[in-house]
Amino acid sequence: MIGGGPPVGGASPGGPASGDGARAFGSRKSAQSRVPRRPRGGAWESGSRRMAAGSAWEAAGACRRVLQRAFSLHKAHSVEDMENTLQLVRNIIPPLTTKKHKGQDGRIGVVGGCQEYTGAPYFAAISALKVGADLSHVFCTREAAPVIKSYSPELIVHPVLDSPSAVHDVEEWLPRLHALVVGPGLGRDNILLENVKGILEASKARDIPVIIDADGLWLIAQHPALIQSYQKAVLTPNHVEFNRLSEAVLSHQVDGSDHHEAVRRLSQALGNVTWYRRGSGM
């Protein structure tokens, strides 16, 4: 029969809603009753402003806590200390200006990157760009090159480090570079280490500043003469790497209770090269 049966929702003709229909109607009514009404006068605007101010205050507090943690995982520095540190950072970052062309604010080369380690050379190179350098080159092995290229199109990647002509290939680029970072993702393959020895010698001959880290420091521990008295070298060992270098250069580990004296002694033994010791107690 057309039109037969109860109406949708189970309500009887002309009677009150019941069943699912009643519940749906009740839900809509309850939802409507929960919608906050706009207060009269300026109460709504005042409340909105208070909420916005509260959110901004919470955001500022969160930023402050992030900055504090960024400067130290162990203690919170004062705002004045953080501002002084930030000002020092600003002083070394080249300002943006229309009077310079690409390459004048820093051309950096990173020597490292092999099949096992592709992240470290990427982070070293991309960090240079993020703090103001114009160009970052990565000299890595052939297997590592496609991976590092895929991380960022901003990097210039040279798959030459495991080539028989690696020293010559990198040396051709040295006149265009302002500084070299040696070691991130290098690994300890003998062929790569021999090539890096030649690259370091070529860099010293051109008086190029060199920062040595990671497995580059392991190479220096095996051959300290590579940077002996080269005062444009900066070594950045952690606690373990520092002890390894101490044993290699001084034939014993230095007293760990006086970090500054330990760094001074090792620096003097290598001809007053610059050290930045990281890790335990520093």
Short mmCIF file of C-alpha atoms in Angstrom, two decimals:
data_model
loop_
_atom_site.label_atom_id
_atom_site.label_comp_id
_atom_site.label_asym_id
_atom_site.label_seq_id
_atom_site.Cartn_x
_atom_site.Cartn_y
_atom_site.Cartn_z
CA MET A 1 0.00 0.00 0.00
CA ILE A 2 1.41 3.34 -1.06
CA GLY A 3 2.09 5.54 1.94
CA GLY A 4 1.50 2.66 4.32
CA GLY A 5 3.56 1.95 7.40
CA PRO A 6 4.81 4.23 10.12
CA PRO A 7 6.56 7.49 9.26
CA VAL A 8 10.35 7.57 9.18
CA GLY A 9 11.77 7.43 12.67
CA GLY A 10 8.98 5.28 14.02
CA ALA A 11 6.57 8.12 14.87
CA SER A 12 2.87 7.35 14.62
CA PRO A 13 0.74 9.60 12.40
CA GLY A 14 0.02 12.76 14.26
CA GLY A 15 1.75 11.48 17.39
CA PRO A 16 4.95 12.51 19.06
CA ALA A 17 8.32 11.44 17.63
CA SER A 18 9.74 8.24 19.03
CA GLY A 19 12.54 5.75 18.45
CA ASP A 20 15.56 6.78 16.32
CA GLY A 21 13.82 9.86 15.04
CA ALA A 22 13.21 11.07 18.56
CA ARG A 23 16.80 10.45 19.52
CA ALA A 24 18.05 12.32 16.45
CA PHE A 25 15.74 15.22 17.20
CA GLY A 26 16.88 15.24 20.80
CA SER A 27 20.54 15.17 19.75
CA ARG A 28 20.06 18.16 17.48
CA LYS A 29 18.29 20.03 20.22
CA SER A 30 21.01 19.18 22.74
CA ALA A 31 23.73 20.24 20.30
CA GLN A 32 21.96 23.54 19.70
CA SER A 33 21.65 24.12 23.42
CA ARG A 34 25.40 23.62 23.83
CA VAL A 35 26.35 26.34 21.32
CA PRO A 36 27.52 29.36 23.35
CA ARG A 37 25.46 32.45 22.83
CA ARG A 38 27.09 35.75 22.02
CA PRO A 39 27.08 37.85 25.19
CA ARG A 40 25.51 41.24 25.06
CA GLY A 41 27.64 44.35 24.75
CA GLY A 42 31.43 44.01 24.50
CA ALA A 43 31.78 40.90 26.64
CA TRP A 44 32.37 38.67 23.59
CA GLU A 45 35.11 40.91 22.18
CA SER A 46 36.79 41.25 25.58
CA GLY A 47 36.79 37.50 26.06
CA SER A 48 38.31 36.97 22.61
CA ARG A 49 41.05 39.46 23.35
CA ARG A 50 41.80 37.74 26.65
CA MET A 51 42.00 34.36 24.90
CA ALA A 52 44.33 35.76 22.22
CA ALA A 53 46.55 37.38 24.82
CA GLY A 54 46.67 34.15 26.79
CA SER A 55 47.64 32.16 23.69
CA ALA A 56 50.38 34.65 22.82
CA TRP A 57 51.72 34.49 26.37
CA GLU A 58 51.79 30.69 26.26
CA ALA A 59 53.56 30.77 22.88
CA ALA A 60 56.16 33.20 24.20
CA GLY A 61 56.74 30.98 27.21
CA ALA A 62 57.15 27.94 24.98
CA CYS A 63 59.70 29.78 22.81
CA ARG A 64 61.63 30.81 25.90
CA ARG A 65 61.75 27.22 27.14
CA VAL A 66 62.92 25.99 23.73
CA LEU A 67 65.72 28.57 23.67
CA GLN A 68 66.77 27.65 27.18
CA ARG A 69 66.94 23.99 26.29
CA ALA A 70 68.82 24.77 23.09
CA PHE A 71 71.55 26.53 25.02
CA SER A 72 71.92 23.90 27.73
CA LEU A 73 70.44 20.52 28.52
CA HIS A 74 71.58 20.81 32.14
CA LYS A 75 70.68 24.28 33.33
CA ALA A 76 68.64 27.26 32.21
CA HIS A 77 70.63 30.36 31.31
CA SER A 78 69.37 33.85 31.96
CA VAL A 79 67.66 35.78 29.19
CA GLU A 80 70.61 38.18 29.16
CA ASP A 81 73.05 35.31 28.56
CA MET A 82 70.95 34.01 25.69
CA GLU A 83 70.67 37.46 24.12
CA ASN A 84 74.44 37.92 24.33
CA THR A 85 75.00 34.55 22.69
CA LEU A 86 72.48 35.28 19.95
CA GLN A 87 74.22 38.59 19.28
CA LEU A 88 77.54 36.79 18.86
CA VAL A 89 75.88 34.46 16.36
CA ARG A 90 74.40 37.42 14.47
CA ASN A 91 77.84 39.01 14.25
CA ILE A 92 79.30 36.05 12.34
CA ILE A 93 76.37 35.50 9.97
CA PRO A 94 76.77 37.61 6.81
CA PRO A 95 73.91 40.10 6.39
CA LEU A 96 71.71 39.85 3.33
CA THR A 97 72.40 42.65 0.87
CA THR A 98 71.80 43.40 -2.79
CA LYS A 99 75.41 44.56 -3.19
CA LYS A 100 76.88 41.04 -3.22
CA HIS A 101 76.74 38.24 -5.72
CA LYS A 102 76.37 34.53 -5.10
CA GLY A 103 79.46 33.03 -3.53
CA GLN A 104 80.82 36.09 -1.74
CA ASP A 105 79.35 35.06 1.61
CA GLY A 106 81.03 31.69 1.83
CA ARG A 107 81.87 28.66 -0.27
CA ILE A 108 82.27 25.55 1.87
CA GLY A 109 83.55 22.09 0.99
CA VAL A 110 82.68 18.97 3.01
CA VAL A 111 84.91 15.93 2.55
CA GLY A 112 83.07 12.81 3.65
CA GLY A 113 80.18 10.53 2.88
CA CYS A 114 80.35 6.85 2.03
CA GLN A 115 77.91 3.99 1.51
CA GLU A 116 77.22 3.59 5.23
CA TYR A 117 77.19 7.25 6.25
CA THR A 118 75.31 9.83 4.21
CA GLY A 119 73.58 11.90 6.89
CA ALA A 120 76.61 13.53 8.50
CA PRO A 121 78.01 15.19 5.35
CA TYR A 122 74.53 16.37 4.44
CA PHE A 123 73.97 18.01 7.83
CA ALA A 124 77.41 19.64 7.77
CA ALA A 125 76.84 21.08 4.30
CA ILE A 126 73.23 22.17 4.78
CA SER A 127 74.06 23.77 8.15
CA ALA A 128 76.63 25.97 6.44
CA LEU A 129 73.92 27.21 4.08
CA LYS A 130 71.46 27.80 6.91
CA VAL A 131 73.85 30.09 8.78
CA GLY A 132 74.61 32.22 5.74
CA ALA A 133 77.05 30.50 3.38
CA ASP A 134 76.20 30.76 -0.31
CA LEU A 135 77.51 27.46 -1.67
CA SER A 136 78.11 24.05 -0.10
CA HIS A 137 80.02 21.29 -1.87
CA VAL A 138 80.12 17.66 -0.74
CA PHE A 139 83.00 15.46 -1.93
CA CYS A 140 81.83 11.90 -1.29
CA THR A 141 82.01 8.40 -2.73
CA ARG A 142 80.12 7.41 -5.84
CA GLU A 143 77.64 5.27 -3.92
CA ALA A 144 76.83 8.03 -1.43
CA ALA A 145 76.30 10.77 -4.01
CA PRO A 146 72.75 9.91 -5.20
CA VAL A 147 71.55 9.60 -1.61
CA ILE A 148 73.02 12.94 -0.52
CA LYS A 149 71.69 14.61 -3.67
CA SER A 150 68.21 13.35 -2.83
CA TYR A 151 68.32 15.06 0.58
CA SER A 152 68.52 18.56 -0.89
CA PRO A 153 68.85 20.17 -4.32
CA GLU A 154 70.81 23.02 -2.71
CA LEU A 155 74.00 20.99 -2.30
CA ILE A 156 76.66 20.53 -4.98
CA VAL A 157 77.67 16.88 -4.76
CA HIS A 158 80.87 15.46 -6.27
CA PRO A 159 81.09 11.62 -6.40
CA VAL A 160 84.90 11.53 -6.45
CA LEU A 161 86.20 10.54 -3.02
CA ASP A 162 86.78 6.87 -3.91
CA SER A 163 88.19 7.66 -7.34
CA PRO A 164 91.87 6.98 -8.15
CA SER A 165 92.08 10.67 -9.07
CA ALA A 166 90.27 11.89 -5.93
CA VAL A 167 93.05 14.18 -4.70
CA HIS A 168 93.38 15.84 -8.10
CA ASP A 169 89.60 16.12 -8.52
CA VAL A 170 89.15 17.85 -5.16
CA GLU A 171 92.27 19.97 -5.57
CA GLU A 172 90.79 21.53 -8.70
CA TRP A 173 87.99 22.94 -6.55
CA LEU A 174 90.14 24.22 -3.69
CA PRO A 175 90.80 27.68 -5.22
CA ARG A 176 87.03 28.26 -5.20
CA LEU A 177 86.51 27.30 -1.56
CA HIS A 178 86.88 29.40 1.58
CA ALA A 179 87.02 26.51 4.05
CA LEU A 180 86.99 22.73 4.19
CA VAL A 181 85.23 20.39 6.63
CA VAL A 182 86.91 16.98 6.75
CA GLY A 183 85.49 13.83 8.32
CA PRO A 184 81.66 13.76 8.53
CA GLY A 185 80.55 10.35 7.25
CA LEU A 186 84.06 9.54 6.04
CA GLY A 187 84.37 6.04 7.44
CA ARG A 188 87.67 4.22 7.85
CA ASP A 189 88.24 2.61 4.50
CA ASN A 190 91.97 2.70 3.74
CA ILE A 191 91.51 4.01 0.20
CA LEU A 192 89.35 6.89 1.40
CA LEU A 193 91.75 7.73 4.23
CA GLU A 194 94.71 7.83 1.85
CA ASN A 195 92.80 10.15 -0.46
CA VAL A 196 91.88 12.43 2.44
CA LYS A 197 95.53 12.61 3.49
CA GLY A 198 96.35 13.98 0.05
CA ILE A 199 93.43 16.42 0.20
CA LEU A 200 94.61 17.74 3.57
CA GLU A 201 98.13 18.27 2.24
CA ALA A 202 96.75 20.13 -0.79
CA SER A 203 94.55 22.29 1.45
CA LYS A 204 97.49 23.21 3.67
CA ALA A 205 99.54 24.15 0.61
CA ARG A 206 96.79 26.61 -0.35
CA ASP A 207 96.43 27.92 3.23
CA ILE A 208 92.76 26.93 3.41
CA PRO A 209 91.13 26.74 6.87
CA VAL A 210 90.22 23.16 7.75
CA ILE A 211 87.75 21.87 10.33
CA ILE A 212 88.34 18.22 11.23
CA ASP A 213 85.67 16.08 12.85
CA ALA A 214 84.47 12.48 13.23
CA ASP A 215 86.61 9.96 11.31
CA GLY A 216 88.82 12.80 10.18
CA LEU A 217 89.98 12.91 13.81
CA TRP A 218 90.59 9.17 13.71
CA LEU A 219 92.88 9.80 10.73
CA ILE A 220 94.71 12.54 12.66
CA ALA A 221 95.19 10.15 15.58
CA GLN A 222 96.96 7.78 13.18
CA HIS A 223 98.99 10.56 11.50
CA PRO A 224 99.30 13.62 13.79
CA ALA A 225 101.89 15.17 11.49
CA LEU A 226 99.12 15.91 8.99
CA ILE A 227 98.09 19.00 10.95
CA GLN A 228 101.23 19.61 13.02
CA SER A 229 101.65 23.39 13.48
CA TYR A 230 98.95 24.15 10.90
CA GLN A 231 97.23 26.95 12.77
CA LYS A 232 94.32 27.17 10.36
CA ALA A 233 93.18 23.74 11.51
CA VAL A 234 90.28 23.41 13.97
CA LEU A 235 89.73 20.05 15.67
CA THR A 236 86.33 19.27 17.22
CA PRO A 237 86.67 16.03 19.23
CA ASN A 238 84.16 14.58 21.64
CA HIS A 239 85.28 12.93 24.88
CA VAL A 240 86.30 9.60 23.32
CA GLU A 241 88.01 11.20 20.32
CA PHE A 242 89.91 13.57 22.60
CA ASN A 243 91.27 10.69 24.68
CA ARG A 244 92.29 8.83 21.54
CA LEU A 245 94.18 11.88 20.26
CA SER A 246 95.83 12.37 23.66
CA GLU A 247 97.18 8.83 23.62
CA ALA A 248 98.40 9.24 20.04
CA VAL A 249 100.10 12.61 20.53
CA LEU A 250 101.17 12.55 24.20
CA SER A 251 101.46 8.76 24.59
CA HIS A 252 99.03 8.91 27.52
CA GLN A 253 95.62 10.26 28.44
CA VAL A 254 95.67 13.69 30.03
CA ASP A 255 94.16 14.44 33.43
CA GLY A 256 90.41 14.53 32.90
CA SER A 257 89.73 16.68 35.96
CA ASP A 258 91.09 19.86 34.35
CA HIS A 259 89.57 20.13 30.89
CA HIS A 260 91.13 23.47 29.99
CA GLU A 261 94.63 22.34 30.89
CA ALA A 262 94.14 19.10 28.96
CA VAL A 263 93.13 21.01 25.83
CA ARG A 264 96.03 23.46 26.25
CA ARG A 265 98.62 20.70 26.53
CA LEU A 266 97.35 18.83 23.49
CA SER A 267 97.11 22.02 21.44
CA GLN A 268 100.69 22.95 22.28
CA ALA A 269 101.92 19.46 21.42
CA LEU A 270 100.42 19.84 17.93
CA GLY A 271 101.84 23.31 17.37
CA ASN A 272 99.01 25.43 18.81
CA VAL A 273 96.20 24.28 16.56
CA THR A 274 92.70 25.27 17.62
CA TRP A 275 90.57 22.81 19.59
CA TYR A 276 86.88 22.74 20.35
CA ARG A 277 86.32 19.91 22.78
CA ARG A 278 82.78 18.58 23.09
CA GLY A 279 81.17 16.16 25.48
CA SER A 280 81.62 15.17 29.10
CA GLY A 281 82.11 18.10 31.43
CA MET A 282 82.52 20.69 28.70
#
